[in-house]
């Protein structure tokens, strides 16, 4: 390292350092976006609008934690959004007839089972996560339609809408759903960076063979990751009912892609083993700020999609460059 | 020293170990002793069964027949975790370390030190630094650098240091010097010797005959899935080794 550092110019070294820190790029992008929208619109910086940005990002932000865990293992979860939508219907239907607590328990059971099934198929049968979760997405989406019978299910205010409760935080009035999202990020950050399980997850994602040969029980970690993704989807479903107290089988149809977008923009590598969950939080906020800011600036929804798409590709390109640099 | 260590009972003893892959008989009744405190070199041509044998010891391939004795008691190795639990560490040519982790993280991977359930990174960093210094591995400037940025020799050094840190009783090394230059090869061989001198059993697989003769206390030669000969370093030289590797027997004596 020392000789390699000497051989390079200081400028190249500091560039390397910048590119290798996974949080710096996304944070800079977030700050730039906030500054730009504050300058070009009068409305963006208003507390009410900032609170809205946070509330709009809560459900996707929660699901993006699950997506981060899966992507860090060099996998991908195309089903997590559809699973959360199924969760909202189960919560609303079972919760409506049997009471909110029973509804929550049944939802936990159903979504845990789906996550477990994903995990066993990926880890036990060594099937590609892309295929497993694509199949799961298709099946769960159809099952949701059958179960919901193309109807929507409003929920009574109470435990199931608890994540819609407003709290005053400084000058901001935000929902408990936003706080739940932030708490989930803290927990995930702690597990990933401060526990052995988290370290094993990085190891098996970045170097599966070496991790296995070291004696890491990769299969067990993988199953736990997909199971956790299912459980996180319960929280997302619950938070979704807090935001809009009406379970709709056709809601959140792009949630899968939006979580992947947040993860990638947040600097986590699709090749696994590199990235951070806090990057994903920043990625989620970048997308939310971009959409909100462009709306405030009067830009059409479709142009917003183009901007988001370009951002994803740029993020992946940056990841490739930094990987290549890390290898030389 | 060599004579002394050979009087101890072997740490690892294989008796009649066989392994087939479909119709291919990779190992045929292999007998092998690996004593503590010595470097046992495993020589043999390509396809002689060296890799299969070390994978059986590492727990990757379950054996079809035969006995594996650890400290004199039969054990069954059903996965890498079983071998690791016994104190066997295998250093593979390319797969010893995780590129996306740093040196400390790699050295403690799978045996992280915890304080109240939380990774104790300070203690791990100190222990890793101490171990590397203890082994006189001075070419690594920071234990927090990513393993991807290390040279081949440094990677092997870190893998060996990991074995010391974990107090692995048997270190199996697969071609540790295959991709290294002269100076780095000397450094790694020095570390291999240090391992044995500290009481670890070392099983060294290598193609490189001069290196092997430099560092080994005992030499076992494989040919067509069998261990055809195993003898002390003093009773072997390059010509005898080549005889054994190519024909399975020799009528030469050390000159």
Coordinates of C-alpha atoms in Angstrom, one line a residue:
Chain A
X1 CA 0.0 0.0 0.0
X2 CA 2.7 2.4 1.0
X3 CA 4.6 1.9 -2.2
X4 CA 1.4 2.1 -4.2
X5 CA 0.5 5.3 -2.6
X6 CA 3.9 6.8 -3.3
X7 CA 3.7 5.8 -6.9
X8 CA 0.5 7.8 -7.3
X9 CA 0.1 11.6 -7.3
X10 CA -1.5 13.1 -4.2
X11 CA -4.4 14.2 -6.3
X12 CA -5.1 10.6 -7.5
X13 CA -4.9 9.3 -4.0
X14 CA -7.4 11.8 -2.6
X15 CA -9.7 10.9 -5.5
X16 CA -9.3 7.3 -4.7
X17 CA -10.1 8.0 -1.1
X18 CA -13.2 9.9 -2.0
X19 CA -14.4 7.3 -4.5
X20 CA -13.8 4.5 -2.0
X21 CA -15.8 6.0 0.8
X22 CA -19.3 4.8 0.0
X23 CA -21.2 7.6 1.8
X24 CA -19.4 10.7 0.4
X25 CA -20.8 10.6 -3.1
X26 CA -24.5 10.1 -2.2
X27 CA -24.2 12.8 0.6
X28 CA -22.8 15.3 -1.8
X29 CA -25.6 14.5 -4.3
X30 CA -28.2 15.0 -1.6
X31 CA -26.8 18.3 -0.5
X32 CA -26.5 19.5 -4.1
X33 CA -30.2 18.5 -4.8
X34 CA -31.4 20.3 -1.6
X35 CA -29.5 23.4 -2.4
X36 CA -30.6 23.5 -6.0
X37 CA -34.3 23.1 -5.2
X38 CA -34.1 25.6 -2.4
X39 CA -32.8 28.1 -4.9
X40 CA -35.1 27.4 -7.8
X41 CA -38.3 27.1 -5.9
X42 CA -39.8 29.1 -3.0
X43 CA -41.7 26.2 -1.6
X44 CA -39.1 23.4 -1.2
X45 CA -37.5 24.5 2.1
X46 CA -40.8 25.1 3.9
X47 CA -41.1 22.8 7.0
X48 CA -44.4 21.4 5.8
X49 CA -42.8 20.4 2.5
X50 CA -39.7 18.9 4.1
X51 CA -41.9 16.8 6.4
X52 CA -43.8 15.7 3.3
X53 CA -40.5 14.5 1.7
X54 CA -39.8 12.4 4.7
X55 CA -43.3 11.0 4.9
X56 CA -43.2 10.2 1.2
X57 CA -40.0 8.3 1.6
X58 CA -41.0 6.2 4.7
X59 CA -42.5 3.1 3.1
X60 CA -39.9 2.8 0.4
X61 CA -37.2 3.7 2.9
X62 CA -38.2 0.9 5.1
X63 CA -38.3 -1.6 2.3
X64 CA -35.0 -0.4 1.0
X65 CA -33.4 -1.6 4.3
X66 CA -34.5 -5.1 3.3
X67 CA -33.2 -4.6 -0.2
X68 CA -29.8 -3.5 1.1
X69 CA -29.4 -6.6 3.2
X70 CA -30.2 -8.8 0.3
X71 CA -28.0 -6.9 -2.2
X72 CA -25.1 -6.9 0.2
X73 CA -25.2 -10.7 -0.1
X74 CA -24.9 -10.3 -3.9
X75 CA -28.5 -11.1 -4.3
X76 CA -31.6 -9.1 -5.2
X77 CA -35.1 -9.2 -3.9
X78 CA -37.7 -8.4 -6.7
X79 CA -40.6 -9.6 -4.4
X80 CA -40.2 -7.3 -1.4
X81 CA -42.6 -4.6 -2.7
X82 CA -45.3 -7.1 -3.7
X83 CA -44.9 -8.9 -0.3
X84 CA -45.5 -5.6 1.5
X85 CA -48.6 -4.9 -0.5
X86 CA -49.9 -8.4 0.4
X87 CA -49.1 -7.4 4.0
X88 CA -51.3 -4.3 3.8
X89 CA -54.2 -6.4 2.5
X90 CA -53.8 -9.1 5.2
X91 CA -53.4 -6.4 7.9
X92 CA -56.6 -4.7 6.7
X93 CA -58.7 -7.8 6.1
X94 CA -57.7 -9.9 9.1
X95 CA -57.3 -6.8 11.3
X96 CA -60.7 -5.6 10.3
X97 CA -62.5 -8.8 11.3
X98 CA -60.3 -10.3 14.0
X99 CA -58.8 -7.2 15.5
X100 CA -55.6 -5.3 14.9
X101 CA -53.4 -7.5 17.1
X102 CA -54.4 -10.7 15.4
X103 CA -54.1 -9.0 12.0
X104 CA -50.5 -8.1 12.9
X105 CA -49.7 -11.6 14.1
X106 CA -51.1 -13.2 11.0
X107 CA -49.3 -10.8 8.7
X108 CA -46.0 -11.5 10.5
X109 CA -46.5 -15.2 10.1
X110 CA -47.5 -15.0 6.4
X111 CA -44.7 -12.6 5.4
X112 CA -42.1 -14.4 7.5
X113 CA -43.0 -17.6 5.7
X114 CA -42.6 -16.0 2.3
X115 CA -39.2 -14.6 3.3
X116 CA -38.2 -18.0 4.7
X117 CA -39.3 -19.6 1.4
X118 CA -37.2 -17.2 -0.6
X119 CA -34.2 -17.9 1.7
X120 CA -34.5 -21.6 1.5
X121 CA -34.8 -21.6 -2.3
X122 CA -31.7 -19.3 -2.6
X123 CA -29.5 -20.8 0.1
X124 CA -30.7 -24.4 0.2
X125 CA -31.3 -25.1 -3.5
X126 CA -28.7 -22.6 -4.7
X127 CA -31.1 -21.0 -7.1
X128 CA -30.3 -17.5 -8.4
X129 CA -32.0 -14.9 -6.2
X130 CA -33.2 -13.0 -9.3
X131 CA -35.2 -16.0 -10.5
X132 CA -36.5 -17.0 -7.1
X133 CA -37.7 -13.5 -6.2
X134 CA -39.1 -12.9 -9.7
X135 CA -41.2 -16.0 -9.3
X136 CA -42.2 -15.0 -5.8
X137 CA -43.1 -11.5 -7.1
X138 CA -45.4 -12.9 -9.8
X139 CA -47.0 -15.4 -7.4
X140 CA -47.5 -13.0 -4.5
X141 CA -48.9 -10.3 -6.8
X142 CA -51.5 -12.7 -8.2
X143 CA -52.3 -14.1 -4.8
X144 CA -52.8 -10.6 -3.5
X145 CA -55.3 -9.9 -6.3
X146 CA -57.1 -13.1 -5.6
X147 CA -57.2 -12.5 -1.9
X148 CA -58.3 -8.9 -2.3
X149 CA -60.8 -9.6 -5.0
X150 CA -59.9 -6.3 -6.7
X151 CA -61.4 -4.4 -3.8
X152 CA -59.6 -2.0 -1.5
X153 CA -59.9 -2.2 2.3
X154 CA -60.1 0.9 4.4
X155 CA -58.8 0.5 8.0
X156 CA -60.3 2.0 11.1
X157 CA -58.1 4.5 13.0
X158 CA -56.2 2.7 15.7
X159 CA -53.3 0.4 16.1
X160 CA -53.1 -0.3 12.3
X161 CA -52.9 3.4 11.5
X162 CA -50.5 4.2 14.4
X163 CA -47.7 5.0 12.1
X164 CA -49.7 7.9 10.8
X165 CA -49.6 9.6 14.2
X166 CA -48.0 13.1 14.0
X167 CA -45.2 14.2 16.3
X168 CA -43.6 17.5 16.6
X169 CA -39.8 17.4 16.1
X170 CA -38.3 20.9 16.3
X171 CA -40.0 22.8 13.5
X172 CA -41.1 19.7 11.7
X173 CA -44.3 17.8 12.2
X174 CA -43.6 14.2 11.1
X175 CA -45.3 10.9 11.4
X176 CA -44.2 8.1 13.6
X177 CA -43.8 6.1 10.4
X178 CA -40.8 8.3 9.6
X179 CA -39.4 7.7 13.1
X180 CA -39.9 4.0 12.6
X181 CA -38.0 4.2 9.4
X182 CA -35.1 6.1 11.0
X183 CA -35.1 3.6 13.9
X184 CA -35.0 0.7 11.5
X185 CA -31.9 2.3 9.8
X186 CA -30.2 2.6 13.1
X187 CA -30.9 -1.0 14.0
X188 CA -29.7 -2.2 10.6
X189 CA -26.6 -0.1 10.8
X190 CA -25.8 -1.5 14.2
X191 CA -26.3 -5.1 13.1
X192 CA -24.3 -4.7 9.9
X193 CA -21.3 -2.8 11.4
X194 CA -21.2 -3.8 15.1
X195 CA -22.1 -7.5 15.1
X196 CA -20.4 -10.7 13.9
X197 CA -23.5 -11.6 11.9
X198 CA -23.2 -8.3 10.0
X199 CA -19.6 -8.9 9.2
X200 CA -20.4 -12.5 8.0
X201 CA -23.0 -11.0 5.7
X202 CA -20.4 -8.7 4.1
X203 CA -17.9 -11.6 3.8
X204 CA -20.3 -14.0 2.1
X205 CA -21.5 -11.2 -0.2
X206 CA -18.1 -10.1 -1.3
X207 CA -16.2 -13.4 -1.3
X208 CA -18.7 -16.3 -1.0
X209 CA -16.1 -19.0 -1.5
X210 CA -13.5 -17.6 0.9
X211 CA -16.2 -17.0 3.5
X212 CA -17.5 -20.5 3.2
X213 CA -14.0 -22.0 3.4
X214 CA -13.3 -19.9 6.5
X215 CA -16.2 -21.8 8.1
X216 CA -18.9 -19.1 7.9
X217 CA -22.3 -20.9 7.8
X218 CA -23.3 -18.9 4.7
X219 CA -26.6 -20.8 4.2
X220 CA -27.8 -19.9 7.6
X221 CA -26.9 -16.2 7.2
X222 CA -28.7 -16.1 3.8
X223 CA -31.9 -17.6 5.1
X224 CA -31.9 -15.1 7.9
X225 CA -31.4 -12.3 5.5
X226 CA -34.4 -13.2 3.4
X227 CA -36.5 -14.0 6.5
X228 CA -35.6 -10.5 7.9
X229 CA -36.6 -9.0 4.5
X230 CA -40.1 -10.6 5.0
X231 CA -40.3 -9.2 8.5
X232 CA -39.2 -5.7 7.4
X233 CA -42.0 -5.9 4.8
X234 CA -44.5 -6.2 7.7
X235 CA -43.2 -2.9 9.1
X236 CA -43.5 -1.3 5.6
X237 CA -47.1 -2.6 5.2
X238 CA -47.9 -1.2 8.6
X239 CA -46.3 2.1 7.9
X240 CA -48.2 2.2 4.5
X241 CA -51.5 2.0 6.3
X242 CA -50.4 4.7 8.6
X243 CA -49.8 7.0 5.6
X244 CA -52.9 6.0 3.7
X245 CA -55.4 4.1 5.8
X246 CA -56.7 2.1 2.9
X247 CA -55.2 -1.2 1.6
X248 CA -55.0 -1.2 -2.1
X249 CA -53.8 -4.3 -4.0
X250 CA -52.6 -2.1 -6.8
X251 CA -50.6 0.3 -4.7
X252 CA -46.7 0.4 -4.6
X253 CA -46.4 -1.4 -7.9
X254 CA -42.9 0.1 -8.5
X255 CA -41.7 -0.4 -4.9
X256 CA -39.3 -3.2 -5.9
X257 CA -37.5 -1.0 -8.5
X258 CA -37.6 2.0 -6.2
X259 CA -35.9 0.2 -3.4
X260 CA -33.2 -1.1 -5.8
X261 CA -32.8 2.5 -7.0
X262 CA -32.4 3.8 -3.5
X263 CA -29.8 1.1 -2.7
X264 CA -27.8 1.6 -5.8
X265 CA -27.8 5.4 -5.6
X266 CA -26.8 5.0 -1.9
X267 CA -23.5 3.5 -3.2
X268 CA -24.1 -0.2 -2.4
X269 CA -22.6 -2.5 -5.0
X270 CA -24.9 -4.9 -6.9
X271 CA -22.0 -7.3 -6.8
X272 CA -22.4 -7.7 -3.1
X273 CA -20.2 -7.2 0.0
X274 CA -19.7 -3.4 -0.4
X275 CA -21.9 -0.6 0.7
X276 CA -23.8 0.6 3.7
X277 CA -27.4 0.9 4.9
X278 CA -26.9 4.6 5.7
X279 CA -26.0 5.1 2.1
X280 CA -29.4 3.6 1.3
X281 CA -31.1 6.1 3.6
X282 CA -29.3 8.9 1.7
X283 CA -30.3 7.2 -1.6
X284 CA -33.9 7.1 -0.5
X285 CA -33.8 10.7 0.4
X286 CA -32.1 11.7 -2.9
X287 CA -34.9 10.1 -4.9
X288 CA -37.6 11.7 -2.6
X289 CA -36.0 15.1 -2.8
X290 CA -35.6 14.8 -6.6
X291 CA -39.2 13.9 -7.1
X292 CA -40.6 16.5 -4.7
X293 CA -38.2 19.2 -5.9
X294 CA -39.0 18.6 -9.6
X295 CA -42.7 18.6 -8.8
X296 CA -42.3 21.9 -6.9
X297 CA -40.4 23.2 -9.9
X298 CA -43.3 22.2 -12.2
X299 CA -41.5 19.4 -14.0
X300 CA -43.6 16.6 -15.4
X301 CA -43.7 13.2 -13.6
X302 CA -42.3 11.4 -16.7
X303 CA -39.2 13.7 -16.7
X304 CA -38.7 12.9 -13.1
X305 CA -38.6 9.2 -14.0
X306 CA -36.0 10.0 -16.6
X307 CA -33.9 11.9 -14.1
X308 CA -34.1 9.0 -11.6
X309 CA -33.2 6.5 -14.2
X310 CA -30.1 8.5 -15.2
X311 CA -29.1 8.8 -11.6
X312 CA -29.3 5.0 -11.2
X313 CA -27.0 4.4 -14.2
X314 CA -24.6 7.1 -13.0
X315 CA -24.4 5.4 -9.6
X316 CA -23.7 2.0 -11.1
X317 CA -21.0 3.6 -13.3
X318 CA -19.4 5.1 -10.3
X319 CA -19.4 1.8 -8.5
X320 CA -17.7 0.1 -11.5
X321 CA -15.0 2.8 -11.6
X322 CA -14.3 2.5 -7.9
X323 CA -14.2 -1.3 -8.1
X324 CA -11.7 -1.1 -10.9
X325 CA -9.6 1.4 -8.9
X326 CA -9.8 -0.8 -5.8
X327 CA -8.4 -3.7 -7.8
X328 CA -5.4 -2.0 -9.2
Chain B
X1 CA 14.6 -30.6 16.5
X2 CA 13.2 -32.7 13.6
X3 CA 14.1 -36.0 15.3
X4 CA 12.4 -34.9 18.5
X5 CA 9.1 -33.8 17.0
X6 CA 8.8 -37.0 15.0
X7 CA 8.7 -39.0 18.2
X8 CA 5.4 -37.3 19.1
X9 CA 2.2 -39.1 18.0
X10 CA 0.9 -37.5 14.9
X11 CA -1.7 -34.8 15.3
X12 CA -3.5 -35.9 12.2
X13 CA -3.5 -39.4 10.9
X14 CA -5.3 -40.6 7.8
X15 CA -5.9 -44.4 7.4
X16 CA -7.1 -45.9 4.2
X17 CA -8.9 -42.7 3.1
X18 CA -10.6 -43.1 -0.3
X19 CA -12.6 -40.6 -2.4
X20 CA -14.3 -41.1 -5.8
X21 CA -16.0 -38.6 -8.0
X22 CA -18.3 -40.8 -10.1
X23 CA -16.0 -43.3 -11.9
X24 CA -12.9 -41.3 -11.0
X25 CA -11.0 -42.7 -8.0
X26 CA -9.2 -39.5 -6.8
X27 CA -7.9 -41.0 -3.5
X28 CA -7.2 -44.7 -3.0
X29 CA -6.5 -45.9 0.5
X30 CA -4.4 -42.9 1.5
X31 CA -2.3 -43.2 4.7
X32 CA -0.7 -40.1 6.0
X33 CA 0.7 -38.8 9.3
X34 CA 1.0 -35.1 10.0
X35 CA 2.8 -34.4 13.3
X36 CA 2.7 -31.2 15.3
X37 CA 5.7 -28.9 15.2
X38 CA 6.9 -30.0 11.8
X39 CA 6.4 -29.1 8.1
X40 CA 5.0 -32.1 6.2
X41 CA 5.3 -31.5 2.5
X42 CA 2.9 -33.1 0.1
X43 CA 4.5 -33.6 -3.3
X44 CA 3.1 -35.1 -6.5
X45 CA 2.4 -34.4 -10.1
X46 CA -0.8 -32.7 -11.4
X47 CA -3.8 -35.0 -10.8
X48 CA -2.0 -37.1 -8.2
X49 CA -4.7 -36.3 -5.7
X50 CA -3.1 -33.6 -3.5
X51 CA -5.9 -31.1 -3.9
X52 CA -8.6 -33.7 -3.2
X53 CA -6.7 -34.8 -0.1
X54 CA -6.4 -31.3 1.4
X55 CA -10.1 -30.7 0.6
X56 CA -11.0 -33.8 2.5
X57 CA -8.9 -32.5 5.4
X58 CA -10.6 -29.1 5.1
X59 CA -14.0 -30.8 5.3
X60 CA -15.0 -29.7 1.8
X61 CA -15.2 -33.3 0.4
X62 CA -16.6 -35.9 2.8
X63 CA -14.5 -39.1 2.5
X64 CA -16.0 -42.3 1.1
X65 CA -14.0 -44.7 3.2
X66 CA -11.2 -44.7 5.7
X67 CA -10.5 -43.0 9.0
X68 CA -9.4 -39.6 10.0
X69 CA -7.8 -39.5 13.4
X70 CA -7.4 -36.2 15.2
X71 CA -5.2 -36.5 18.3
X72 CA -5.8 -40.3 18.1
X73 CA -9.6 -40.1 18.0
X74 CA -11.6 -40.7 14.9
X75 CA -13.5 -37.6 13.6
X76 CA -15.9 -36.9 10.8
X77 CA -15.5 -33.7 8.8
X78 CA -18.8 -32.8 7.2
X79 CA -18.0 -29.2 6.4
X80 CA -15.4 -26.4 6.6
X81 CA -16.9 -25.4 9.9
X82 CA -16.1 -28.9 11.4
X83 CA -12.5 -28.6 10.4
X84 CA -12.2 -25.0 11.7
X85 CA -13.7 -26.1 15.0
X86 CA -11.0 -28.8 15.4
X87 CA -8.3 -26.2 14.8
X88 CA -7.5 -26.9 11.1
X89 CA -7.0 -23.9 9.0
X90 CA -6.6 -24.3 5.3
X91 CA -4.8 -21.5 3.4
X92 CA -6.0 -21.7 -0.2
X93 CA -4.0 -20.1 -3.0
X94 CA -6.6 -17.5 -4.0
X95 CA -9.4 -18.1 -1.6
X96 CA -7.8 -17.6 1.8
X97 CA -9.1 -14.1 2.3
X98 CA -12.1 -11.9 1.6
X99 CA -11.1 -9.1 -0.7
X100 CA -13.8 -6.7 0.5
X101 CA -12.7 -6.9 4.1
X102 CA -9.7 -5.3 5.7
X103 CA -6.8 -7.3 7.4
X104 CA -8.3 -7.2 10.9
X105 CA -11.7 -8.3 9.7
X106 CA -10.2 -11.1 7.7
X107 CA -8.0 -12.3 10.5
X108 CA -11.0 -12.6 12.9
X109 CA -13.6 -13.7 10.3
X110 CA -15.8 -16.3 11.9
X111 CA -14.2 -15.8 15.3
X112 CA -14.9 -12.2 16.0
X113 CA -14.1 -10.9 19.5
X114 CA -17.2 -9.5 21.2
X115 CA -17.8 -7.3 24.1
X116 CA -21.4 -7.4 25.4
X117 CA -22.5 -8.8 22.1
X118 CA -20.8 -6.1 20.1
X119 CA -17.7 -6.4 17.9
X120 CA -14.7 -5.4 19.9
X121 CA -12.8 -3.7 17.0
X122 CA -10.1 -2.1 19.2
X123 CA -9.1 -5.4 20.8
X124 CA -9.1 -7.2 17.4
X125 CA -7.0 -4.5 15.8
X126 CA -4.5 -4.7 18.7
X127 CA -4.3 -8.4 18.6
X128 CA -3.9 -8.5 14.8
X129 CA -1.2 -5.8 15.0
X130 CA 0.6 -7.8 17.8
X131 CA 0.5 -11.0 15.9
X132 CA 1.8 -9.5 12.7
X133 CA 4.6 -7.8 14.6
X134 CA 5.4 -11.0 16.5
X135 CA 5.8 -12.8 13.2
X136 CA 8.0 -10.0 11.9
X137 CA 5.6 -9.2 9.1
X138 CA 6.6 -5.7 8.6
X139 CA 5.6 -5.1 5.0
X140 CA 2.0 -4.4 5.9
X141 CA 1.7 -0.7 6.8
X142 CA -1.8 -0.6 8.2
X143 CA -4.0 -3.5 9.5
X144 CA -7.0 -1.4 8.4
X145 CA -6.1 -1.6 4.7
X146 CA -8.3 -3.7 2.4
X147 CA -6.9 -7.1 1.6
X148 CA -7.6 -6.4 -2.1
X149 CA -4.7 -3.9 -2.0
X150 CA -2.1 -6.4 -0.7
X151 CA 0.6 -8.2 -2.7
X152 CA 0.5 -12.0 -3.0
X153 CA 3.2 -12.4 -0.4
X154 CA 1.4 -10.0 2.0
X155 CA -1.8 -12.0 1.5
X156 CA -0.1 -15.3 2.4
X157 CA 1.5 -13.5 5.4
X158 CA -1.9 -12.4 6.6
X159 CA -3.3 -15.9 6.2
X160 CA -0.4 -17.4 8.1
X161 CA -0.8 -14.8 10.9
X162 CA -4.5 -15.7 11.0
X163 CA -3.5 -19.3 11.7
X164 CA -1.2 -18.1 14.6
X165 CA -3.9 -15.8 16.0
X166 CA -6.5 -18.6 16.0
X167 CA -4.0 -21.0 17.5
X168 CA -4.8 -23.4 14.7
X169 CA -3.2 -26.7 15.4
X170 CA -2.9 -27.7 11.8
X171 CA -2.3 -25.3 9.0
X172 CA -2.8 -26.7 5.5
X173 CA -1.2 -24.6 2.8
X174 CA -2.0 -25.0 -0.9
X175 CA 0.8 -23.7 -3.1
X176 CA 1.6 -20.7 -0.9
X177 CA 4.4 -19.5 -3.1
X178 CA 2.9 -20.3 -6.5
X179 CA 2.5 -16.7 -7.7
X180 CA 5.3 -15.0 -5.8
X181 CA 8.6 -13.5 -6.6
X182 CA 11.9 -14.6 -5.1
X183 CA 12.0 -12.2 -2.1
X184 CA 8.3 -12.8 -1.2
X185 CA 8.8 -16.6 -1.6
X186 CA 11.6 -16.5 0.9
X187 CA 9.5 -14.4 3.3
X188 CA 6.6 -16.9 3.1
X189 CA 8.8 -19.9 3.5
X190 CA 10.4 -18.3 6.6
X191 CA 6.9 -17.9 8.0
X192 CA 6.1 -21.5 7.3
X193 CA 9.2 -22.5 9.2
X194 CA 8.2 -20.2 12.1
X195 CA 4.7 -21.8 12.2
X196 CA 6.3 -25.3 12.7
X197 CA 8.8 -24.0 15.2
X198 CA 6.0 -22.6 17.3
X199 CA 4.5 -26.1 17.5
X200 CA 1.8 -25.9 14.7
X201 CA 1.5 -28.9 12.4
X202 CA 2.0 -27.7 8.8
X203 CA 0.9 -29.6 5.7
X204 CA 2.4 -27.9 2.7
X205 CA 1.3 -28.7 -0.8
X206 CA 3.7 -27.5 -3.5
X207 CA 5.0 -28.1 -7.0
X208 CA 8.2 -26.3 -6.3
X209 CA 10.8 -29.0 -5.5
X210 CA 13.6 -26.7 -4.3
X211 CA 11.2 -24.8 -2.0
X212 CA 9.8 -28.0 -0.7
X213 CA 13.3 -29.4 0.1
X214 CA 14.2 -26.1 1.8
X215 CA 11.4 -26.0 4.2
X216 CA 10.1 -29.5 4.8
X217 CA 10.8 -31.8 7.8
X218 CA 8.9 -34.7 6.2
X219 CA 8.0 -35.4 2.6
X220 CA 5.0 -37.4 1.5
X221 CA 4.7 -38.2 -2.2
X222 CA 1.4 -38.9 -3.9
X223 CA 0.9 -40.6 -7.2
X224 CA -2.4 -41.7 -8.8
X225 CA -4.4 -41.2 -5.7
X226 CA -2.1 -43.0 -3.3
X227 CA 0.6 -41.8 -0.9
X228 CA 3.4 -43.9 -2.4
X229 CA 6.2 -42.9 0.0
X230 CA 6.6 -40.7 3.1
X231 CA 10.0 -40.1 4.7
X232 CA 12.1 -37.7 6.6
X233 CA 13.7 -34.8 4.8
X234 CA 17.2 -36.3 5.5
X235 CA 16.4 -39.3 3.4
X236 CA 15.3 -37.5 0.3
X237 CA 16.8 -35.4 -2.4
X238 CA 15.7 -33.9 -5.7
X239 CA 16.4 -37.1 -7.7
X240 CA 14.6 -39.4 -5.3
X241 CA 11.7 -37.0 -5.1
X242 CA 11.4 -37.0 -8.9
X243 CA 11.6 -40.8 -9.1
X244 CA 8.8 -41.1 -6.5
X245 CA 6.6 -38.5 -8.2
X246 CA 7.0 -40.1 -11.7
X247 CA 7.2 -43.8 -11.0
X248 CA 6.1 -44.3 -7.4
X249 CA 9.3 -45.9 -6.3
X250 CA 13.0 -45.4 -6.2
X251 CA 16.2 -47.5 -5.7
X252 CA 18.4 -44.5 -5.0
X253 CA 19.8 -43.5 -1.7
X254 CA 20.7 -40.0 -0.6
X255 CA 24.3 -39.5 -1.6

